[in-house]
Short mmCIF file of C-alpha atoms and ligand atoms in Angstrom, two decimals:
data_model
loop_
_atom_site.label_atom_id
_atom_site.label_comp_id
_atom_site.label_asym_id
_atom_site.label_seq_id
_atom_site.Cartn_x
_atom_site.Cartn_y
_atom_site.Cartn_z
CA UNK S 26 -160.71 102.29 -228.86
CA UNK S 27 -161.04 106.01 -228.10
CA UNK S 28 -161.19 108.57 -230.71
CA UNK S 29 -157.06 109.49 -230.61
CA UNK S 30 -156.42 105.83 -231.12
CA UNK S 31 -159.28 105.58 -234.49
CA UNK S 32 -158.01 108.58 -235.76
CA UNK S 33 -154.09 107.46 -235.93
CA UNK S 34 -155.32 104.05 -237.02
CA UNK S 35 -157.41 105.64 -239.70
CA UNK S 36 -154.16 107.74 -240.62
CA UNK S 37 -152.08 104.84 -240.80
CA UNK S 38 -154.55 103.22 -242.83
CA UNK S 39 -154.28 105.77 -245.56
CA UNK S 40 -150.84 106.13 -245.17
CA UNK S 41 -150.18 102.50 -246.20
CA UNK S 42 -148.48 102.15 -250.07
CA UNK S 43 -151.43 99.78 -251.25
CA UNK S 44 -154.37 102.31 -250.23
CA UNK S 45 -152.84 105.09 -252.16
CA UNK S 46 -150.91 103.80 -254.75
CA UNK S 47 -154.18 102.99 -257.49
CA UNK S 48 -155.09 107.30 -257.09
CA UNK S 49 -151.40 108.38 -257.37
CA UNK S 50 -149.65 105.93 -259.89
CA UNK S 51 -148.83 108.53 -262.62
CA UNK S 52 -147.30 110.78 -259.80
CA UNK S 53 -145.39 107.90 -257.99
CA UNK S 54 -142.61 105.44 -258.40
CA UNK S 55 -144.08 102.34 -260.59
CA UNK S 56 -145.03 99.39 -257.87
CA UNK S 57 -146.06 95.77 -257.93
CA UNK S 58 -148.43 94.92 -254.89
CA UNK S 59 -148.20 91.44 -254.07
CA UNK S 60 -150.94 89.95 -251.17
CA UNK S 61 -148.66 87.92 -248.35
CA UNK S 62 -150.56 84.62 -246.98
CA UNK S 63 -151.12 83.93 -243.32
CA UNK S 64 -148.14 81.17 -243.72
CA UNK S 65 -145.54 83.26 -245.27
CA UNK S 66 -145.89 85.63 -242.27
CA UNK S 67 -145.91 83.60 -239.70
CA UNK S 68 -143.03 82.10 -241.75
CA UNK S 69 -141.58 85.69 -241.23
CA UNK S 70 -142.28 86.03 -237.45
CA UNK S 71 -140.68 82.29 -236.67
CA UNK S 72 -136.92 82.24 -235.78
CA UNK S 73 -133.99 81.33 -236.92
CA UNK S 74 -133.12 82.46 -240.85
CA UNK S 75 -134.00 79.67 -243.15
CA UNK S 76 -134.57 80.69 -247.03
CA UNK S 77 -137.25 79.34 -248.21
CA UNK S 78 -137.09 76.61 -251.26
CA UNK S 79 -135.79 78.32 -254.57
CA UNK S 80 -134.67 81.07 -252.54
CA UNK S 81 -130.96 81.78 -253.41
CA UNK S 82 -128.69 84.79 -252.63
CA UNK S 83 -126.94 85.54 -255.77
CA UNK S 84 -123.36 83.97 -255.62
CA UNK S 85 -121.44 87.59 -255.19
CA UNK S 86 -123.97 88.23 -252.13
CA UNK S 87 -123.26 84.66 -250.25
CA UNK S 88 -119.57 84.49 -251.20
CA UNK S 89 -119.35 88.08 -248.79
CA UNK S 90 -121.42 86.58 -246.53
CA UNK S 91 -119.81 83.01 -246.33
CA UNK S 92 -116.36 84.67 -245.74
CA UNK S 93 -117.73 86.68 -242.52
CA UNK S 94 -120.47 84.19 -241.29
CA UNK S 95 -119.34 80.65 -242.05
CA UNK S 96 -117.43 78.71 -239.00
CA UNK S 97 -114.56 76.14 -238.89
CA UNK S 98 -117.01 73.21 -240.14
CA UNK S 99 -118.11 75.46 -243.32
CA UNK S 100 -121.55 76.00 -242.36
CA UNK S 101 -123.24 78.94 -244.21
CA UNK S 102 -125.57 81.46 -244.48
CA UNK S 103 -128.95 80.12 -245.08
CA UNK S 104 -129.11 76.28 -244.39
CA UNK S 105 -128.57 76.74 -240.59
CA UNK S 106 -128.16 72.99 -240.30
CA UNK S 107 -131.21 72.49 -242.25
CA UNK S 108 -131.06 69.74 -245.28
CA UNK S 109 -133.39 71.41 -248.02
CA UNK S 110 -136.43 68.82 -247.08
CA UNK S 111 -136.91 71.57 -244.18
CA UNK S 112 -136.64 73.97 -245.73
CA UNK S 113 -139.98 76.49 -246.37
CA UNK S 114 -142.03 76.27 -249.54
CA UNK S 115 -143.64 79.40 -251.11
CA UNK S 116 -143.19 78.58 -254.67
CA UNK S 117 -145.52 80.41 -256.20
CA UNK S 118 -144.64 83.68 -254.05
CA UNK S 119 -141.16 83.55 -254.91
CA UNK S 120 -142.16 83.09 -258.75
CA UNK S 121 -144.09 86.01 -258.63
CA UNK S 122 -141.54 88.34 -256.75
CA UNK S 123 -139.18 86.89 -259.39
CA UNK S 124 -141.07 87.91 -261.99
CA UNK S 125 -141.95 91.41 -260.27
CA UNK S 126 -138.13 92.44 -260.48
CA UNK S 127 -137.90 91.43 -264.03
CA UNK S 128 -140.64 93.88 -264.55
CA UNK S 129 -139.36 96.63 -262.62
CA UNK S 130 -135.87 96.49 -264.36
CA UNK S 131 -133.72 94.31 -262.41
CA UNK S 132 -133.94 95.92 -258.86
CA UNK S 133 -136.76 96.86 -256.05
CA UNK S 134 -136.93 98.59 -252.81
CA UNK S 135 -139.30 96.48 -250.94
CA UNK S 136 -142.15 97.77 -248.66
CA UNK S 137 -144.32 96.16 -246.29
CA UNK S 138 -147.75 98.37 -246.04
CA UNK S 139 -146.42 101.65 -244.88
CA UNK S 140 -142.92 100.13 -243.76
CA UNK S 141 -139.70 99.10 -245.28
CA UNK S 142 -137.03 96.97 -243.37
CA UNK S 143 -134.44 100.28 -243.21
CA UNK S 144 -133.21 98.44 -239.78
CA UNK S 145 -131.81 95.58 -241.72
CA UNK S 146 -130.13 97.20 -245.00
CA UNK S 147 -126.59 96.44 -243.25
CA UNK S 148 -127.83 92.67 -244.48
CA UNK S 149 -127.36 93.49 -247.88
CA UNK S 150 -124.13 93.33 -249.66
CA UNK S 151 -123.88 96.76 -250.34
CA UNK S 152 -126.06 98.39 -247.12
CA UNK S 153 -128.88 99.48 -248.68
CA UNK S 154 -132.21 97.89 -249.51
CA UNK S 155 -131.59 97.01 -253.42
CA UNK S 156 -132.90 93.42 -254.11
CA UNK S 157 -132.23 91.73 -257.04
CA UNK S 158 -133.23 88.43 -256.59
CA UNK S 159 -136.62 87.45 -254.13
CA UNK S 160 -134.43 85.61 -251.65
CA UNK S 161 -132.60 89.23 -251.08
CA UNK S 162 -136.26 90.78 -250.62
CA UNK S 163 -137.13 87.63 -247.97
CA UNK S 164 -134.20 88.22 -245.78
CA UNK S 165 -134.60 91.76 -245.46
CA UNK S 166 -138.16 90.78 -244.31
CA UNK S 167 -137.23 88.66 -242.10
CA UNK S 168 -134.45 90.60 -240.68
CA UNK S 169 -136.30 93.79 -239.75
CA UNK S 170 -137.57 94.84 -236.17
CA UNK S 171 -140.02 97.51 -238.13
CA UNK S 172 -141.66 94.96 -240.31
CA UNK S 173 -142.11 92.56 -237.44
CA UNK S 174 -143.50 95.52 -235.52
CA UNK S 175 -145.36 96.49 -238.66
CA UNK S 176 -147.32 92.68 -238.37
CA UNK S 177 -147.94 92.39 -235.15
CA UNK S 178 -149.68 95.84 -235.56
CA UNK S 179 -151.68 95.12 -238.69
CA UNK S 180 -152.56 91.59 -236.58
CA UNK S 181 -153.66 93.77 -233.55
CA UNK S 182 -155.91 95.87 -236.36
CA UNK S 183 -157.37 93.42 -238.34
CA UNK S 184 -156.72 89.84 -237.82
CA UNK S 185 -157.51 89.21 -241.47
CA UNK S 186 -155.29 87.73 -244.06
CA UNK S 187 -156.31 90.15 -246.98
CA UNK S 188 -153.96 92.75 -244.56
CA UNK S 189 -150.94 92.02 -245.64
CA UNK S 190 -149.34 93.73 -248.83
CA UNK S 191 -145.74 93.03 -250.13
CA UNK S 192 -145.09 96.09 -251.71
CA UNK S 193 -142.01 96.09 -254.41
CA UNK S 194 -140.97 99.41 -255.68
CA UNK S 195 -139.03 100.04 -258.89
CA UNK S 196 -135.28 100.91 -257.54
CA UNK S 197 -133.90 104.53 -258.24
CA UNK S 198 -130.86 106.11 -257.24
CA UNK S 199 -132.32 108.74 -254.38
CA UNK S 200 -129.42 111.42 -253.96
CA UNK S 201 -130.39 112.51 -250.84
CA UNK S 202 -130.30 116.23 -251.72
CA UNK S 203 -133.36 116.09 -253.42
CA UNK S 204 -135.72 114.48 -251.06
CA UNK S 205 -138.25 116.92 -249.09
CA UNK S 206 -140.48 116.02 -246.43
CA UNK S 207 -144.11 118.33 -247.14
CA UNK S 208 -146.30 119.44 -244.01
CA UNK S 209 -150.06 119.84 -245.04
CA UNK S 210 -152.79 121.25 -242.80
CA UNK S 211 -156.04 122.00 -243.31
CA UNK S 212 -155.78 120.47 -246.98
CA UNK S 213 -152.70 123.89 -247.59
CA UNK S 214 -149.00 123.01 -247.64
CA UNK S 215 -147.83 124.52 -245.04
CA UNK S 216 -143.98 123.73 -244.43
CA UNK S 217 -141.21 121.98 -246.35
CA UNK S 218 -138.40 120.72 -244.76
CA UNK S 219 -134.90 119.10 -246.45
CA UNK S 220 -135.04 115.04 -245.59
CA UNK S 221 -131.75 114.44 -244.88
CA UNK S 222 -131.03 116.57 -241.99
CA UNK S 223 -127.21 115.41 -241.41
CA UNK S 224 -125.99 117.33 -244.06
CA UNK S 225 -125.68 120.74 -245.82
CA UNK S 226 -126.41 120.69 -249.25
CA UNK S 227 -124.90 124.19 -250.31
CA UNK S 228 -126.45 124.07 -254.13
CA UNK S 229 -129.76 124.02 -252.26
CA UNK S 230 -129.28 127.07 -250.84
CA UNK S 231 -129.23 128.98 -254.14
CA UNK S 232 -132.49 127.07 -255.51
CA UNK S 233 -134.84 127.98 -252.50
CA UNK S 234 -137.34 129.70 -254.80
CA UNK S 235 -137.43 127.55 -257.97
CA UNK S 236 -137.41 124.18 -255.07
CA UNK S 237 -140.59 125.60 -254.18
CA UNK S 238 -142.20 126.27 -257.22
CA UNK S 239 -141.58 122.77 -258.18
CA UNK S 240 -143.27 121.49 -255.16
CA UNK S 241 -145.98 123.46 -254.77
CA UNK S 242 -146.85 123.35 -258.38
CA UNK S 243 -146.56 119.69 -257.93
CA UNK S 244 -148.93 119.93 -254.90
CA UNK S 245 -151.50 122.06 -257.15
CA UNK S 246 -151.31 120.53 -260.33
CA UNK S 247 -151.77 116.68 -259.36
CA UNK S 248 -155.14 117.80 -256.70
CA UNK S 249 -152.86 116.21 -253.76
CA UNK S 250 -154.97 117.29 -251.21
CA UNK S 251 -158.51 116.86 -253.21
CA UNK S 252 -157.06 113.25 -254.09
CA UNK S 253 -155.82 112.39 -250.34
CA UNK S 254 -158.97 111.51 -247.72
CA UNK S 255 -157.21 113.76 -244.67
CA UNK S 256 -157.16 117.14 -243.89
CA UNK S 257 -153.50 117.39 -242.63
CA UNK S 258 -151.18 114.42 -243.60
CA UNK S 259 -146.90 114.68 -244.62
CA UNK S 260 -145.94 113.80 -248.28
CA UNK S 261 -142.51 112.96 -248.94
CA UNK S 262 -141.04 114.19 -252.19
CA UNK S 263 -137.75 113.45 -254.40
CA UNK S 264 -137.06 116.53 -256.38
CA UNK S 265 -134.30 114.59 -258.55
CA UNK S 266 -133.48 117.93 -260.80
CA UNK S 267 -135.25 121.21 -261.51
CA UNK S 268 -138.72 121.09 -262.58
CA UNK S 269 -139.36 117.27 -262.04
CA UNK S 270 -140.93 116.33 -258.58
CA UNK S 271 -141.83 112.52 -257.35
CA UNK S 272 -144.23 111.14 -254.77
CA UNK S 273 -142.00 108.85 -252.45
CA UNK S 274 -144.28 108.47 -249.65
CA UNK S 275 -147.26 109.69 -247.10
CA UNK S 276 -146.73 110.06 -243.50
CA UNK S 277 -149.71 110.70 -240.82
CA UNK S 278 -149.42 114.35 -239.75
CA UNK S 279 -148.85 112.55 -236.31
CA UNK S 280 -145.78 113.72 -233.53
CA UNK S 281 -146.17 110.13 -232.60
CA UNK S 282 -144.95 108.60 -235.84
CA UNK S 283 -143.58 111.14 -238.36
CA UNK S 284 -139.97 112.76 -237.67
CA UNK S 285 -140.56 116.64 -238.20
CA UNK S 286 -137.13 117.33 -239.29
CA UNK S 287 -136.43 121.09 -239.23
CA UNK S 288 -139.82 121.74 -238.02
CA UNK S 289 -141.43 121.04 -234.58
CA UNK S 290 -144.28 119.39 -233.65
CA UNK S 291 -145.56 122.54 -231.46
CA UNK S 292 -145.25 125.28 -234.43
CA UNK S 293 -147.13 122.98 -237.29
CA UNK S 294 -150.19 122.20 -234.86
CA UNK S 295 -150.05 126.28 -234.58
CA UNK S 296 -151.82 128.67 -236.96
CA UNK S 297 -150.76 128.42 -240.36
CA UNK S 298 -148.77 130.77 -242.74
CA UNK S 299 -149.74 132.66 -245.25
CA UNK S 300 -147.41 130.80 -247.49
CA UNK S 301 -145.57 127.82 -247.48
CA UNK S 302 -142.22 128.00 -245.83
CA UNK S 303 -139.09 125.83 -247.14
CA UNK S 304 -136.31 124.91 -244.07
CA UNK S 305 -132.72 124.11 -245.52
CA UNK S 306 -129.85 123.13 -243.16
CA UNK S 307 -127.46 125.98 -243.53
CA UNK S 308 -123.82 125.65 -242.73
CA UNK S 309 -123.87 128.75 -240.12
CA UNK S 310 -126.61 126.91 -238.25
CA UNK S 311 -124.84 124.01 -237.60
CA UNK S 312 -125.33 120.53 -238.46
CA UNK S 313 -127.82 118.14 -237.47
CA UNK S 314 -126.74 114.67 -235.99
CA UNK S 315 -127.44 112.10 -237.75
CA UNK S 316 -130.48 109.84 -236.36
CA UNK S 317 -128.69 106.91 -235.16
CA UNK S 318 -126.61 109.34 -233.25
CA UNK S 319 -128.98 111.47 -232.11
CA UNK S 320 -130.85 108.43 -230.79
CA UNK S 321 -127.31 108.03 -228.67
CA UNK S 322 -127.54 104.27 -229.82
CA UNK S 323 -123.99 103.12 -228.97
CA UNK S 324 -121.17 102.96 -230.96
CA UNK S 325 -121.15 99.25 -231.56
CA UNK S 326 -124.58 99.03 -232.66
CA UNK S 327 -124.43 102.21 -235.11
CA UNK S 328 -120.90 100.34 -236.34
CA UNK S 329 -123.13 97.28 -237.22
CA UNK S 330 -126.07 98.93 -238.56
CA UNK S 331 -124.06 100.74 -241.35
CA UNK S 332 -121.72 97.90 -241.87
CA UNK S 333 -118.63 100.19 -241.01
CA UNK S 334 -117.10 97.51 -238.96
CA UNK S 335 -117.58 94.68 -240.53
CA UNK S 336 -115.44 92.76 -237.43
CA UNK S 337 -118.07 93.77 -235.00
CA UNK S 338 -120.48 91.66 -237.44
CA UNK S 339 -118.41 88.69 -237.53
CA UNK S 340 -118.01 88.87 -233.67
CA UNK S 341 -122.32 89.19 -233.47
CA UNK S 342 -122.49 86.44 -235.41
CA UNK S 343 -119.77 84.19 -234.22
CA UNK S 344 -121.81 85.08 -230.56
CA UNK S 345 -125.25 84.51 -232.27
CA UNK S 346 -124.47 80.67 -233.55
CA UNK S 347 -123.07 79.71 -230.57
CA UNK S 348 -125.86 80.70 -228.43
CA UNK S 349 -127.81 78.83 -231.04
CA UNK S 350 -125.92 75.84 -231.17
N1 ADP A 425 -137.92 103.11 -255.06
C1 ADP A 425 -136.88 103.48 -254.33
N2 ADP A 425 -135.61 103.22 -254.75
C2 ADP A 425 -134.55 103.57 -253.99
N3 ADP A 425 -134.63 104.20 -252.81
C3 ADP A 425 -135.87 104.50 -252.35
C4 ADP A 425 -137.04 104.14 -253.06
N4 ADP A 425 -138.12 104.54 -252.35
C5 ADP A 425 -137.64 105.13 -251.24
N5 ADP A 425 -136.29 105.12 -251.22
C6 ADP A 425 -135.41 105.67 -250.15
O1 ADP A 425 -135.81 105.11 -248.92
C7 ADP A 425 -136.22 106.13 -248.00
C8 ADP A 425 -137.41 105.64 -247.20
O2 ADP A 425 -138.49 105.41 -248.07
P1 ADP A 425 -139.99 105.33 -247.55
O3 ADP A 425 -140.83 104.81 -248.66
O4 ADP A 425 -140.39 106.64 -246.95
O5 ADP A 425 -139.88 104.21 -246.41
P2 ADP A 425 -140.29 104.38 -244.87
O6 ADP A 425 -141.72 104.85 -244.89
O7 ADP A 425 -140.08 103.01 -244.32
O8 ADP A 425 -139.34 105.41 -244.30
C9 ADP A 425 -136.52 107.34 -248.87
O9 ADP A 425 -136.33 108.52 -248.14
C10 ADP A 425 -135.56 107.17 -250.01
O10 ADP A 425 -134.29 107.69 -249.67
MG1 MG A 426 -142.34 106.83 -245.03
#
């Protein structure tokens, strides 16, 4: 390994929710870390979507998707053919993700390590990643490219079976407004950018100063950068009303892996300034695409990933069971 490749695995590392989230709890959005076994994951990486035993989708979640995945002979969502004797048994996982969401108030945002399964939220009933029940928190699991990705790298890494961390996050309504993406180099914030870059929020533009106050006090007053073991990292922020700030999330200060947003790679590796600057989308400056668009995925596959046409789904599917059949 040369020294690039140590330092972004060291950064990743840090990054990840259960190495942080003992220093920062009082700061951060109240979490329940649950250790994965070697068999549930390669239960995750095997094909095919069977729910494990005990594992139901709530009835409003399967009657959706019954009416857009089920075929002539009735066949449904999570049985795939499969009589129940086949089916997986985690028991005592899905007990205590169970009891996890009773304990977080009803609803999580699930997070493997650093990632969460953001590719597969068109899954869910209502397209986000809000799980109520465990068998909601499985399927996103097991639906998502990143946290497939996300194991095979923490495989590559360690090999060891203490590496995997379910992480299950107390659900709050983000308004997207309020979320800030914070560049810090050399242990100084340097740069905060607006997260959602697809949109102007206009009320923002009249609360640049007291938006950073609140962050930077939040960055001084909690020892962020005395607490965090890198010199230059990205902390994500939700800034939910004036003077209350949250941790979300750290990124690695890496061009590699973290999305600059209004900044560039090129000017936050350059000298610093003086003070922190904040970047707002403003309407004369034009708009950013959104990232599925600016990825130029096509139109078919941004259509299915945000569940706006929920035909094109039935098609994949319909398509999908055949070649399976
Ligand atoms: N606890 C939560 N409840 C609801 N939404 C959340 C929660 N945590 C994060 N989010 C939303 O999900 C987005 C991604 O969260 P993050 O933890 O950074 O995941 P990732 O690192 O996979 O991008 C955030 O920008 C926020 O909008
Ligand atoms: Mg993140």
């Amino acid at each position: 390994m040369d020294k690039m490749e140590e330092e972004s695995k060291v950064s990743t590392d840090v990054c990840s929710l259960p190495s942080w989230y003992s220093k920062f709890k009082e700061v951060t959005i109240e979490t329940k870390l649950i250790h994965l076994s070697m068999d549930f994951i390669q239960y995750l990486q095997s094909d095919g979507i069977v729910l494990p035993k005990g594992c139901e989708l709530p009835a409003h979640a399967t009657e959706g998707r019954c009416d857009s995945n089920s075929d002539e002979d009735g066949s449904d969502w999570d049985d795939e053919g499969s009589s129940d004797a086949m089916r997986p048994s985690f028991p005592q996982l899905v007990k205590t993700i169970f009891e996890s969401i009773q304990e977080l108030g009803g609803s999580v945002f699930p997070k493997l390590n650093w990632s969460s399964p953001k590719d597969a939220a068109w899954i869910n009933c209502d397209n986000t990643l809000r799980c109520t029940v465990p068998a909601e928190v499985v399927l996103l699991l097991k639906s998502s490219d990143i946290i497939s990705d996300t194991i095979a790298s923490l495989i590559d890494k360690s090999g060891q079976d203490s590496a995997f961390t379910l992480c299950l996050r107390k659900w709050i309504n983000v308004h997207p407004s309020g979320e800030f993406r914070c560049f810090i180099k050399d242990k100084r914030l340097i740069g905060v950018s607006q997260r959602q870059i697809s949109n102007c929020y206009k009320h923002l533009l009249d609360s640049i100063e007291s938006i950073m106050t609140d962050i930077s006090c939040f960055f001084e007053d909690n020892h962020i950068s005395n607490k965090f073991p890198l010199r230059n990292f990205v902390m994500d922020v939700y800034r939910p009303c004036k003077g209350s700030v949250l941790l979300l999330d750290f990124n690695p200060f890496d061009k590699a892996v973290t999305n600059p947003l209004l900044f560039s790679w090129d000017e936050l590796n350059r000298v610093a300034p003086v003070l922190p600057e904040l970047r707002l989308v403003d309407p004369s400056s034009g708009i950013q695409p959104s990232q599925s668009v600016a990825s130029r995925l096509p139109k078919d596959a941004v259509d299915l990933a945000t569940g706006e046409d929920i035909h094109k789904l039935v098609d994949l599917l319909k398509i999908q069971k055949k070649t399976e059949d």
